[in-house]
mmCIF file of C-alpha atoms in Angstrom:
data_model
loop_
_atom_site.group_PDB
_atom_site.id
_atom_site.type_symbol
_atom_site.label_atom_id
_atom_site.label_comp_id
_atom_site.label_asym_id
_atom_site.label_seq_id
_atom_site.Cartn_x
_atom_site.Cartn_y
_atom_site.Cartn_z
ATOM 1 C CA MET R 1 -88.552 22.704 130.129
ATOM 2 C CA SER R 2 -88.101 19.444 127.304
ATOM 3 C CA LYS R 3 -88.516 16.581 127.997
ATOM 4 C CA GLU R 4 -84.897 14.860 129.416
ATOM 5 C CA ILE R 5 -84.098 11.583 130.095
ATOM 6 C CA PHE R 6 -82.251 11.998 133.595
ATOM 7 C CA SER R 7 -79.607 9.633 134.147
ATOM 8 C CA TYR R 8 -78.710 7.082 137.151
ATOM 9 C CA VAL R 9 -76.000 8.043 140.194
ATOM 10 C CA LYS R 10 -76.512 6.711 143.661
ATOM 11 C CA LEU R 11 -76.320 9.592 146.422
ATOM 12 C CA LYS R 12 -72.802 9.122 147.513
ATOM 13 C CA ASP R 13 -71.566 9.621 144.220
ATOM 14 C CA VAL R 14 -72.872 13.026 143.933
ATOM 15 C CA ALA R 15 -73.220 14.112 147.978
ATOM 16 C CA ASP R 16 -71.777 13.594 151.235
ATOM 17 C CA VAL R 17 -73.967 12.327 154.027
ATOM 18 C CA GLU R 18 -73.499 11.613 157.546
ATOM 19 C CA ILE R 19 -75.804 10.255 160.721
ATOM 20 C CA SER R 20 -76.131 13.138 163.372
ATOM 21 C CA SER R 21 -74.584 11.060 166.667
ATOM 22 C CA VAL R 22 -75.769 14.808 168.780
ATOM 23 C CA ASP R 23 -78.483 14.047 171.842
ATOM 24 C CA LYS R 24 -80.972 16.426 173.440
ATOM 25 C CA LYS R 25 -78.570 16.777 176.568
ATOM 26 C CA CYS R 26 -75.872 19.203 178.675
ATOM 27 C CA TYR R 27 -73.587 19.042 179.078
ATOM 28 C CA GLU R 28 -70.982 20.863 181.220
ATOM 29 C CA ASN R 29 -67.850 22.721 178.957
ATOM 30 C CA GLU R 30 -70.264 22.484 175.415
ATOM 31 C CA LYS R 31 -71.600 25.106 173.753
ATOM 32 C CA GLU R 32 -74.898 25.357 173.921
ATOM 33 C CA VAL R 33 -76.464 25.191 170.794
ATOM 34 C CA SER R 34 -80.770 24.880 169.743
ATOM 35 C CA LEU R 35 -80.903 21.375 168.125
ATOM 36 C CA CYS R 36 -83.258 20.631 164.518
ATOM 37 C CA ASN R 37 -84.602 16.753 165.537
ATOM 38 C CA PHE R 38 -86.083 14.200 164.117
ATOM 39 C CA VAL R 39 -89.772 16.079 165.005
ATOM 40 C CA ASP R 40 -88.550 19.109 162.922
ATOM 41 C CA VAL R 41 -86.975 17.238 159.797
ATOM 42 C CA TYR R 42 -90.729 15.165 159.347
ATOM 43 C CA TYR R 43 -92.530 17.975 159.615
ATOM 44 C CA ASN R 44 -91.141 20.830 157.404
ATOM 45 C CA TRP R 45 -90.461 21.296 153.720
ATOM 46 C CA ALA R 46 -88.435 23.468 155.076
ATOM 47 C CA ILE R 47 -86.028 24.863 157.828
ATOM 48 C CA THR R 48 -85.224 28.152 157.671
ATOM 49 C CA GLU R 49 -83.854 31.303 159.992
ATOM 50 C CA ARG R 50 -87.510 32.176 161.820
ATOM 51 C CA LYS R 51 -87.896 27.922 162.738
ATOM 52 C CA VAL R 52 -84.921 28.118 164.660
ATOM 53 C CA ASP R 53 -86.863 29.578 167.907
ATOM 54 C CA SER R 54 -89.074 26.584 168.008
ATOM 55 C CA PHE R 55 -85.803 24.135 168.348
ATOM 56 C CA MET R 56 -85.039 22.583 171.972
ATOM 57 C CA LYS R 57 -81.511 24.054 173.310
ATOM 58 C CA ALA R 58 -79.166 21.170 173.628
ATOM 59 C CA THR R 59 -74.669 21.468 173.818
ATOM 60 C CA ALA R 60 -72.472 20.293 172.159
ATOM 61 C CA LYS R 61 -68.734 19.761 171.806
ATOM 62 C CA GLN R 62 -67.026 21.485 168.960
ATOM 63 C CA SER R 63 -66.316 18.908 167.283
ATOM 64 C CA GLU R 64 -70.023 17.800 167.161
ATOM 65 C CA ILE R 65 -71.136 21.531 166.323
ATOM 66 C CA ASP R 66 -67.934 21.125 163.068
ATOM 67 C CA ARG R 67 -69.823 18.229 161.612
ATOM 68 C CA PHE R 68 -73.705 18.785 161.750
ATOM 69 C CA ALA R 69 -74.067 22.649 161.743
ATOM 70 C CA LEU R 70 -77.427 23.779 159.660
ATOM 71 C CA LYS R 71 -75.805 24.990 156.779
ATOM 72 C CA LYS R 72 -77.965 26.839 153.045
ATOM 73 C CA GLY R 73 -78.055 23.813 150.850
ATOM 74 C CA GLN R 74 -77.817 20.803 152.655
ATOM 75 C CA VAL R 75 -81.043 18.047 152.477
ATOM 76 C CA ALA R 76 -81.860 16.939 156.164
ATOM 77 C CA ILE R 77 -84.297 13.275 156.697
ATOM 78 C CA THR R 78 -84.789 10.602 159.671
ATOM 79 C CA LYS R 79 -83.314 8.103 160.026
ATOM 80 C CA ASP R 80 -84.610 5.877 162.694
ATOM 81 C CA SER R 81 -88.473 5.247 164.311
ATOM 82 C CA GLU R 82 -91.542 3.360 165.118
ATOM 83 C CA THR R 83 -92.808 1.852 161.511
ATOM 84 C CA LYS R 84 -90.280 2.307 158.559
ATOM 85 C CA TYR R 85 -92.654 4.798 156.848
ATOM 86 C CA ASP R 86 -91.767 7.871 159.191
ATOM 87 C CA ILE R 87 -88.313 7.156 157.980
ATOM 88 C CA GLY R 88 -85.759 8.676 154.893
ATOM 89 C CA VAL R 89 -88.688 12.046 155.395
ATOM 90 C CA ALA R 90 -86.783 14.872 153.969
ATOM 91 C CA THR R 91 -86.012 18.760 155.456
ATOM 92 C CA TYR R 92 -84.242 21.418 152.853
ATOM 93 C CA ILE R 93 -82.130 23.596 154.720
ATOM 94 C CA ALA R 94 -82.696 27.010 153.027
ATOM 95 C CA ASP R 95 -80.652 29.217 154.925
ATOM 96 C CA ASP R 96 -77.610 29.170 157.005
ATOM 97 C CA CYS R 97 -78.651 28.345 160.698
ATOM 98 C CA ASP R 98 -76.241 29.673 162.956
ATOM 99 C CA ASN R 99 -75.224 27.783 165.840
ATOM 100 C CA VAL R 100 -77.837 25.014 165.275
ATOM 101 C CA LEU R 101 -77.159 21.158 164.820
ATOM 102 C CA LEU R 102 -79.081 18.154 163.551
ATOM 103 C CA GLY R 103 -80.159 15.673 166.198
ATOM 104 C CA TYR R 104 -79.671 11.919 166.191
ATOM 105 C CA HIS R 105 -82.423 9.979 165.144
ATOM 106 C CA CYS R 106 -81.602 12.331 161.602
ATOM 107 C CA ALA R 107 -78.863 12.032 158.976
ATOM 108 C CA LEU R 108 -76.799 14.875 157.289
ATOM 109 C CA ILE R 109 -76.884 15.083 153.735
ATOM 110 C CA THR R 110 -74.119 17.954 151.637
ATOM 111 C CA PRO R 111 -74.584 17.947 148.031
ATOM 112 C CA ASN R 112 -71.837 18.330 145.974
ATOM 113 C CA GLU R 113 -73.275 21.320 143.847
ATOM 114 C CA ASN R 114 -71.400 21.341 140.697
ATOM 115 C CA LYS R 115 -73.422 18.327 140.236
ATOM 116 C CA LEU R 116 -76.844 18.216 143.227
ATOM 117 C CA SER R 117 -78.961 21.132 143.704
ATOM 118 C CA GLY R 118 -80.204 20.701 147.099
ATOM 119 C CA LYS R 119 -82.998 21.418 146.627
ATOM 120 C CA TYR R 120 -83.942 18.940 143.472
ATOM 121 C CA LEU R 121 -82.884 16.520 146.588
ATOM 122 C CA ASN R 122 -85.337 17.364 148.799
ATOM 123 C CA ALA R 123 -88.174 17.361 146.665
ATOM 124 C CA PHE R 124 -86.555 14.155 145.094
ATOM 125 C CA PHE R 125 -87.192 12.184 148.351
ATOM 126 C CA HIS R 126 -90.502 13.436 148.805
ATOM 127 C CA THR R 127 -91.409 10.742 146.112
ATOM 128 C CA LYS R 128 -93.036 7.694 146.068
ATOM 129 C CA PHE R 129 -89.829 5.618 144.524
ATOM 130 C CA VAL R 130 -87.885 7.207 147.376
ATOM 131 C CA GLN R 131 -89.981 6.144 150.403
ATOM 132 C CA LYS R 132 -90.476 2.323 148.388
ATOM 133 C CA TYR R 133 -86.940 2.718 148.941
ATOM 134 C CA PHE R 134 -86.857 3.254 152.270
ATOM 135 C CA GLU R 135 -89.288 1.228 153.198
ATOM 136 C CA LEU R 136 -87.621 -2.157 151.327
ATOM 137 C CA ASN R 137 -84.720 -1.275 153.245
ATOM 138 C CA ALA R 138 -85.320 -0.315 156.124
ATOM 139 C CA THR R 139 -83.953 -2.849 159.132
ATOM 140 C CA GLY R 140 -85.561 -3.903 162.337
ATOM 141 C CA SER R 141 -89.143 -4.767 163.667
ATOM 142 C CA GLY R 142 -91.312 -4.694 165.955
ATOM 143 C CA GLN R 143 -90.355 -1.345 168.654
ATOM 144 C CA ARG R 144 -87.488 0.100 165.820
ATOM 145 C CA PHE R 145 -86.961 0.343 162.371
ATOM 146 C CA THR R 146 -83.623 2.341 160.848
ATOM 147 C CA LEU R 147 -81.116 3.006 158.133
ATOM 148 C CA SER R 148 -77.985 2.162 157.457
ATOM 149 C CA LEU R 149 -75.595 4.532 156.194
ATOM 150 C CA ASP R 150 -74.975 2.477 153.345
ATOM 151 C CA ALA R 151 -78.419 2.359 152.678
ATOM 152 C CA ILE R 152 -78.517 6.051 152.183
ATOM 153 C CA LYS R 153 -75.458 6.372 150.278
ATOM 154 C CA ASP R 154 -76.752 3.329 148.250
ATOM 155 C CA MET R 155 -79.806 5.381 147.723
ATOM 156 C CA PRO R 156 -80.724 5.406 143.358
ATOM 157 C CA ILE R 157 -80.891 9.004 142.109
ATOM 158 C CA TYR R 158 -82.650 10.371 138.497
ATOM 159 C CA LEU R 159 -80.872 13.119 137.604
ATOM 160 C CA PRO R 160 -81.401 15.373 134.704
ATOM 161 C CA SER R 161 -79.252 18.274 133.534
ATOM 162 C CA LEU R 162 -78.116 20.740 137.827
ATOM 163 C CA SER R 163 -79.463 23.223 135.284
ATOM 164 C CA LYS R 164 -82.477 21.077 134.833
ATOM 165 C CA GLN R 165 -82.535 20.052 138.576
ATOM 166 C CA LYS R 166 -82.877 24.442 140.014
ATOM 167 C CA GLU R 167 -85.988 24.947 137.067
ATOM 168 C CA ILE R 168 -88.052 21.639 138.541
ATOM 169 C CA ALA R 169 -86.364 22.724 142.147
ATOM 170 C CA GLU R 170 -87.803 26.656 141.242
ATOM 171 C CA ILE R 171 -91.395 25.541 141.553
ATOM 172 C CA PHE R 172 -91.289 24.778 144.912
ATOM 173 C CA SER R 173 -89.364 27.481 146.227
ATOM 174 C CA LYS R 174 -91.822 29.308 145.083
ATOM 175 C CA ILE R 175 -94.760 27.487 146.664
ATOM 176 C CA ASP R 176 -92.482 26.719 149.750
ATOM 177 C CA ARG R 177 -91.871 31.173 149.613
ATOM 178 C CA LYS R 178 -95.860 31.917 150.136
ATOM 179 C CA ILE R 179 -95.774 29.826 152.369
ATOM 180 C CA GLU R 180 -93.505 31.407 154.502
ATOM 181 C CA LEU R 181 -94.412 34.330 153.791
ATOM 182 C CA ASN R 182 -98.119 33.454 155.177
ATOM 183 C CA GLU R 183 -96.813 32.076 157.685
ATOM 184 C CA THR R 184 -94.953 35.530 158.851
ATOM 185 C CA ILE R 185 -97.833 37.659 157.962
ATOM 186 C CA ASN R 186 -99.733 35.333 160.900
ATOM 187 C CA ASP R 187 -96.597 35.628 162.955
ATOM 188 C CA ASN R 188 -96.979 39.071 163.243
ATOM 189 C CA LEU R 189 -100.993 39.481 163.508
ATOM 190 C CA GLN R 190 -99.977 37.278 166.738
ATOM 191 C CA VAL R 191 -97.914 39.400 167.784
ATOM 192 C CA GLN R 192 -100.251 42.486 167.675
ATOM 193 C CA MET R 193 -102.935 40.104 169.276
ATOM 194 C CA GLN R 194 -100.592 39.249 172.663
ATOM 195 C CA THR R 195 -100.246 43.005 172.408
ATOM 196 C CA LEU R 196 -103.867 44.321 173.382
ATOM 197 C CA TYR R 197 -104.124 41.294 175.172
ATOM 198 C CA ASN R 198 -102.184 42.560 177.644
ATOM 199 C CA TYR R 199 -103.235 46.216 177.904
ATOM 200 C CA TRP R 200 -106.911 44.626 177.523
ATOM 201 C CA PHE R 201 -106.333 42.003 180.278
ATOM 202 C CA VAL R 202 -103.609 42.193 182.531
ATOM 203 C CA GLN R 203 -102.242 45.822 182.181
ATOM 204 C CA PHE R 204 -106.260 47.355 182.551
ATOM 205 C CA ASP R 205 -104.840 50.074 180.024
ATOM 206 C CA PHE R 206 -108.469 49.207 177.341
ATOM 207 C CA PRO R 207 -109.570 52.082 175.635
ATOM 208 C CA ASN R 208 -111.907 54.765 178.754
ATOM 209 C CA GLU R 209 -114.127 56.720 177.641
ATOM 210 C CA ASP R 210 -112.069 58.415 176.212
ATOM 211 C CA GLY R 211 -110.461 56.243 174.327
ATOM 212 C CA LYS R 212 -107.267 56.742 177.085
ATOM 213 C CA PRO R 213 -106.075 53.804 179.192
ATOM 214 C CA TYR R 214 -107.903 53.059 181.668
ATOM 215 C CA LYS R 215 -105.517 52.197 184.426
ATOM 216 C CA SER R 216 -102.982 54.891 183.184
ATOM 217 C CA SER R 217 -105.317 57.675 183.400
ATOM 218 C CA GLY R 218 -106.640 57.001 187.299
ATOM 219 C CA GLY R 219 -109.463 54.714 186.087
ATOM 220 C CA LYS R 220 -110.525 53.417 189.524
ATOM 221 C CA MET R 221 -108.846 49.265 190.514
ATOM 222 C CA VAL R 222 -110.879 47.545 192.750
ATOM 223 C CA TRP R 223 -109.434 44.771 195.638
ATOM 224 C CA ASN R 224 -110.149 41.236 194.080
ATOM 225 C CA GLU R 225 -110.286 38.698 197.297
ATOM 226 C CA VAL R 226 -109.796 36.056 194.203
ATOM 227 C CA LEU R 227 -106.921 36.721 192.080
ATOM 228 C CA ARG R 228 -105.691 38.569 195.111
ATOM 229 C CA GLN R 229 -104.769 42.093 193.157
ATOM 230 C CA ASN R 230 -106.129 45.431 192.337
ATOM 231 C CA ILE R 231 -108.999 44.632 189.255
ATOM 232 C CA PRO R 232 -110.929 47.612 187.718
ATOM 233 C CA GLU R 233 -113.787 48.911 189.251
ATOM 234 C CA ALA R 234 -116.862 47.588 187.132
ATOM 235 C CA TRP R 235 -114.568 44.094 186.232
ATOM 236 C CA THR R 236 -115.245 41.021 188.300
ATOM 237 C CA THR R 237 -114.088 37.129 187.881
ATOM 238 C CA GLN R 238 -115.291 34.181 186.793
ATOM 239 C CA LYS R 239 -114.467 29.941 185.407
ATOM 240 C CA LEU R 240 -113.689 29.948 182.957
ATOM 241 C CA SER R 241 -116.306 27.480 182.236
ATOM 242 C CA SER R 242 -118.671 30.176 182.564
ATOM 243 C CA ILE R 243 -117.565 30.903 178.684
ATOM 244 C CA ILE R 244 -116.791 27.478 176.902
ATOM 245 C CA ASN R 245 -117.263 24.165 176.405
ATOM 246 C CA ILE R 246 -115.031 20.964 175.937
ATOM 247 C CA SER R 247 -115.845 18.145 174.188
ATOM 248 C CA ASN R 248 -115.594 14.123 175.574
ATOM 249 C CA GLU R 249 -116.073 12.970 172.303
ATOM 250 C CA ARG R 250 -114.782 9.910 170.801
ATOM 251 C CA ILE R 251 -115.470 7.961 167.045
ATOM 252 C CA LEU R 252 -112.726 4.725 165.365
ATOM 253 C CA PRO R 253 -110.947 4.897 162.952
ATOM 254 C CA SER R 254 -113.279 4.165 160.679
ATOM 255 C CA GLU R 255 -115.351 6.556 161.800
ATOM 256 C CA ILE R 256 -112.901 9.147 160.485
ATOM 257 C CA LYS R 257 -113.970 9.661 157.033
ATOM 258 C CA ASP R 258 -112.152 13.092 155.305
ATOM 259 C CA ARG R 259 -111.554 14.740 158.188
ATOM 260 C CA VAL R 260 -108.006 15.080 159.162
ATOM 261 C CA TYR R 261 -105.101 13.507 161.530
ATOM 262 C CA VAL R 262 -103.627 15.865 163.442
ATOM 263 C CA PRO R 263 -101.997 14.435 166.126
ATOM 264 C CA ILE R 264 -100.088 16.496 169.146
ATOM 265 C CA GLU R 265 -96.889 16.178 167.355
ATOM 266 C CA VAL R 266 -98.242 18.248 164.281
ATOM 267 C CA ILE R 267 -100.022 21.283 167.071
ATOM 268 C CA PRO R 268 -97.267 23.985 166.401
ATOM 269 C CA ARG R 269 -95.477 25.682 169.122
ATOM 270 C CA LYS R 270 -96.244 29.489 170.233
ATOM 271 C CA ARG R 271 -98.041 30.327 166.726
ATOM 272 C CA ILE R 272 -102.316 30.731 166.158
ATOM 273 C CA SER R 273 -103.018 28.066 164.278
ATOM 274 C CA PHE R 274 -101.441 25.123 161.799
ATOM 275 C CA TYR R 275 -101.744 23.480 158.272
ATOM 276 C CA GLU R 276 -100.048 19.998 158.729
ATOM 277 C CA THR R 277 -101.095 16.766 159.001
ATOM 278 C CA ALA R 278 -100.563 13.400 159.635
ATOM 279 C CA ASP R 279 -100.751 10.005 157.535
ATOM 280 C CA THR R 280 -104.669 9.145 158.753
ATOM 281 C CA ARG R 281 -102.773 5.311 158.674
ATOM 282 C CA LYS R 282 -101.629 6.277 162.175
ATOM 283 C CA ALA R 283 -104.722 7.249 163.668
ATOM 284 C CA THR R 284 -106.049 4.505 165.765
ATOM 285 C CA THR R 285 -107.945 4.735 169.123
ATOM 286 C CA GLY R 286 -108.923 7.567 170.919
ATOM 287 C CA LEU R 287 -109.651 9.388 168.709
ATOM 288 C CA CYS R 288 -111.596 13.207 169.267
ATOM 289 C CA PRO R 289 -113.613 14.830 166.454
ATOM 290 C CA PHE R 290 -112.902 19.288 166.278
ATOM 291 C CA PRO R 291 -114.200 21.029 164.457
ATOM 292 C CA SER R 292 -113.080 24.566 163.085
ATOM 293 C CA LYS R 293 -111.746 27.427 165.060
ATOM 294 C CA ALA R 294 -111.685 24.675 168.617
ATOM 295 C CA ILE R 295 -108.751 25.568 170.862
ATOM 296 C CA LEU R 296 -106.483 22.433 171.059
ATOM 297 C CA LEU R 297 -104.858 22.345 174.198
ATOM 298 C CA SER R 298 -102.388 19.630 174.953
ATOM 299 C CA ASN R 299 -102.923 18.001 178.341
ATOM 300 C CA ARG R 300 -99.212 16.977 178.981
ATOM 301 C CA ARG R 301 -97.032 18.586 181.224
ATOM 302 C CA VAL R 302 -94.627 18.082 178.101
ATOM 303 C CA TYR R 303 -96.761 20.389 176.083
ATOM 304 C CA PHE R 304 -98.435 22.910 177.667
ATOM 305 C CA HIS R 305 -97.087 25.413 175.192
ATOM 306 C CA LYS R 306 -98.772 23.415 172.428
ATOM 307 C CA VAL R 307 -101.899 25.450 172.266
ATOM 308 C CA CYS R 308 -104.000 26.714 168.600
ATOM 309 C CA ILE R 309 -107.058 27.332 166.640
ATOM 310 C CA SER R 310 -108.224 24.596 163.831
ATOM 311 C CA PRO R 311 -108.824 26.583 160.270
ATOM 312 C CA PHE R 312 -110.143 22.951 159.728
ATOM 313 C CA ASP R 313 -112.875 20.346 160.688
ATOM 314 C CA GLY R 314 -110.911 17.005 161.831
ATOM 315 C CA VAL R 315 -109.980 14.594 164.144
ATOM 316 C CA THR R 316 -106.431 14.342 166.933
ATOM 317 C CA ARG R 317 -106.088 12.255 169.844
ATOM 318 C CA ASP R 318 -107.720 11.892 173.337
ATOM 319 C CA THR R 319 -104.297 13.442 174.757
ATOM 320 C CA VAL R 320 -105.543 17.017 173.735
ATOM 321 C CA ILE R 321 -108.275 19.318 175.035
ATOM 322 C CA ILE R 322 -110.558 20.137 172.414
ATOM 323 C CA ILE R 323 -112.069 24.370 173.733
ATOM 324 C CA THR R 324 -114.597 25.852 171.930
ATOM 325 C CA PRO R 325 -115.944 29.074 173.262
ATOM 326 C CA ASN R 326 -120.185 29.264 174.426
ATOM 327 C CA GLU R 327 -120.407 32.501 172.054
ATOM 328 C CA GLU R 328 -117.767 32.577 168.632
ATOM 329 C CA SER R 329 -117.014 35.812 169.334
ATOM 330 C CA ASN R 330 -115.196 34.972 173.151
ATOM 331 C CA LEU R 331 -112.421 33.063 170.570
ATOM 332 C CA GLY R 332 -109.776 35.493 170.752
ATOM 333 C CA PHE R 333 -109.922 36.063 174.116
ATOM 334 C CA ILE R 334 -110.280 32.070 175.582
ATOM 335 C CA PHE R 335 -106.763 31.662 172.748
ATOM 336 C CA GLU R 336 -104.840 34.407 174.659
ATOM 337 C CA THR R 337 -106.399 32.831 178.129
ATOM 338 C CA VAL R 338 -104.710 29.215 177.717
ATOM 339 C CA PHE R 339 -101.651 30.484 175.740
ATOM 340 C CA SER R 340 -101.037 32.724 177.999
ATOM 341 C CA GLU R 341 -97.338 31.758 180.369
ATOM 342 C CA HIS R 342 -100.110 32.742 183.612
ATOM 343 C CA PHE R 343 -102.405 30.080 182.319
ATOM 344 C CA ILE R 344 -99.713 27.844 181.496
ATOM 345 C CA ASN R 345 -98.220 28.376 185.118
ATOM 346 C CA TYR R 346 -101.417 27.247 186.106
ATOM 347 C CA ALA R 347 -101.733 23.689 184.186
ATOM 348 C CA THR R 348 -98.115 23.346 185.410
ATOM 349 C CA LYS R 349 -99.087 23.321 188.790
ATOM 350 C CA ASN R 350 -102.399 22.007 188.803
ATOM 351 C CA SER R 351 -101.182 18.869 186.080
ATOM 352 C CA TYR R 352 -101.129 15.067 187.852
ATOM 353 C CA GLY R 353 -98.977 11.757 187.547
ATOM 354 C CA SER R 354 -95.021 11.631 187.945
ATOM 355 C CA GLU R 355 -94.092 9.825 184.571
ATOM 356 C CA GLN R 356 -96.440 12.273 182.271
ATOM 357 C CA PRO R 357 -98.070 14.623 184.560
ATOM 358 C CA VAL R 358 -101.286 15.406 182.649
ATOM 359 C CA LEU R 359 -103.991 18.419 182.573
ATOM 360 C CA SER R 360 -107.466 17.342 183.357
ATOM 361 C CA PRO R 361 -110.493 19.053 182.148
ATOM 362 C CA THR R 362 -111.958 19.834 184.859
ATOM 363 C CA VAL R 363 -108.335 22.083 186.035
ATOM 364 C CA VAL R 364 -109.350 24.024 182.797
ATOM 365 C CA MET R 365 -113.121 24.941 183.244
ATOM 366 C CA ASN R 366 -111.799 26.135 187.087
ATOM 367 C CA TYR R 367 -109.209 28.721 185.454
ATOM 368 C CA VAL R 368 -110.458 32.043 187.633
ATOM 369 C CA ILE R 369 -110.242 35.301 184.528
ATOM 370 C CA VAL R 370 -111.056 38.745 185.230
ATOM 371 C CA CYS R 371 -112.991 39.986 182.536
ATOM 372 C CA PRO R 372 -115.938 43.321 182.658
ATOM 373 C CA ASN R 373 -119.378 42.216 184.118
ATOM 374 C CA ASN R 374 -121.392 42.563 181.457
ATOM 375 C CA SER R 375 -119.352 40.431 178.564
ATOM 376 C CA LEU R 376 -116.581 40.970 177.265
ATOM 377 C CA ASP R 377 -115.855 44.299 175.043
ATOM 378 C CA HIS R 378 -116.879 44.582 172.219
ATOM 379 C CA SER R 379 -114.232 46.224 170.346
ATOM 380 C CA TYR R 380 -111.462 43.973 172.020
ATOM 381 C CA SER R 381 -113.597 41.123 170.430
ATOM 382 C CA SER R 382 -114.080 42.828 166.664
ATOM 383 C CA ILE R 383 -110.341 43.550 166.434
ATOM 384 C CA VAL R 384 -109.344 40.406 168.008
ATOM 385 C CA ASN R 385 -111.047 37.877 165.746
ATOM 386 C CA GLU R 386 -110.828 39.946 162.712
ATOM 387 C CA MET R 387 -107.231 39.202 162.994
ATOM 388 C CA ILE R 388 -108.062 35.434 163.315
ATOM 389 C CA ASP R 389 -109.942 34.873 160.837
ATOM 390 C CA GLN R 390 -106.674 36.528 158.607
ATOM 391 C CA VAL R 391 -104.679 33.291 160.534
ATOM 392 C CA LEU R 392 -107.033 30.557 159.251
ATOM 393 C CA MET R 393 -107.480 31.983 156.115
ATOM 394 C CA ASN R 394 -104.139 32.047 155.591
ATOM 395 C CA GLU R 395 -103.172 28.806 156.846
ATOM 396 C CA LYS R 396 -106.247 27.237 154.917
ATOM 397 C CA GLU R 397 -103.957 28.646 151.708
ATOM 398 C CA ASN R 398 -101.549 27.447 153.275
ATOM 399 C CA LYS R 399 -103.097 23.221 152.851
ATOM 400 C CA GLN R 400 -104.319 24.362 149.485
ATOM 401 C CA LEU R 401 -100.765 24.747 149.198
ATOM 402 C CA LEU R 402 -99.191 22.041 150.147
ATOM 403 C CA GLU R 403 -102.063 20.224 148.325
ATOM 404 C CA LEU R 404 -100.475 21.634 144.575
ATOM 405 C CA ARG R 405 -97.122 20.857 145.694
ATOM 406 C CA ASN R 406 -97.708 16.969 146.762
ATOM 407 C CA LEU R 407 -100.174 16.624 142.994
ATOM 408 C CA LEU R 408 -96.893 18.488 140.856
ATOM 409 C CA LEU R 409 -94.030 16.625 142.730
ATOM 410 C CA PRO R 410 -94.718 13.372 140.642
ATOM 411 C CA LEU R 411 -95.440 14.655 137.419
ATOM 412 C CA LEU R 412 -92.031 17.280 137.252
ATOM 413 C CA MET R 413 -90.324 14.672 138.857
ATOM 414 C CA ALA R 414 -91.355 11.991 136.452
ATOM 415 C CA GLY R 415 -90.419 14.477 133.749
ATOM 416 C CA GLN R 416 -94.493 14.480 132.871
ATOM 417 C CA ALA R 417 -95.123 17.681 133.127
ATOM 418 C CA THR R 418 -93.319 20.682 131.035
ATOM 419 C CA ILE R 419 -91.847 24.396 132.740
ATOM 420 C CA GLU R 420 -92.800 26.940 129.981
#
């Protein structure tokens, strides 16, 4: 791409902007929808169909569906937040998402496709120039900052020709497609891990001495009083505390050093691991370091489905329980155990508090597991841990791709880098 003089326009000259009014509640006589909320916008460069499964459910009027349904090519941004640094954060709508609406505290931008590329606009929103513009134009103080509709519409944009916009956007699209491919591979590995766990430790159809499924092939089962069910004859029960440690270390913000910050908001639902991180400026008090291959479990009831394995050393808040295995070979079993619906139901039943029920480390340690008398089946551990290693490698690659994208972004947007 040869260097080009950018034209200057306002966003309202090349796009339509609407503030979402769709709340998170459910009402009778409204249609059930999925909501792309503030957190979904904030932590994703792009929204694709595969991300929709993790969105919350709500209801909406037909008029809201007509206005705020997500369509390929649009851009969504955060509009309201506790700090001015968290507003104006953008995501690109990469697919037509059936029955998915943008939630409130966000704005939906529909570019004029003859003048503005949505992919380019999304990249432009991530530049420091735009971030500074929104910081200066945010209103409010103390508990809440917001962007007015006029402030968003009047945002200045520097535009090359549409063809050049698409060339710049394609660079970021290639990076995003690679990230998406890694995430898809990880999703498939996660399904395989859950299937193996169910065969071994729920259905008890692990391979017997002849390589056949134990229980289905007539393997002897005996009654266990603790679990109130039949388990394989050579198996026993023990507490989770026999194979895990839970960290209670605390550090100060000044001690974070090179560790990345991973608050509960970043920890994903229904995913083995992650690559997203948060701004360390938000790391204040109650900070807890965690090592690579630790299991991070939210202690808040509303977030019990947020369980994952850390791909790198980091720091989180004390709202996250940090679990490490006594033996690394047990990592996959422990993860699948605390990821299971049975454990989540147990955690929910045994959490305490009225407004925001929490889970104590003691309750986690007292959870009863069933396994072979001596140790976990070696063949299970070797298969599952190999899958985990592949997942973590993909997540680390995604983190590197994210860093590359952030490096290229200001250079391409300022015309200081060229595309051959």
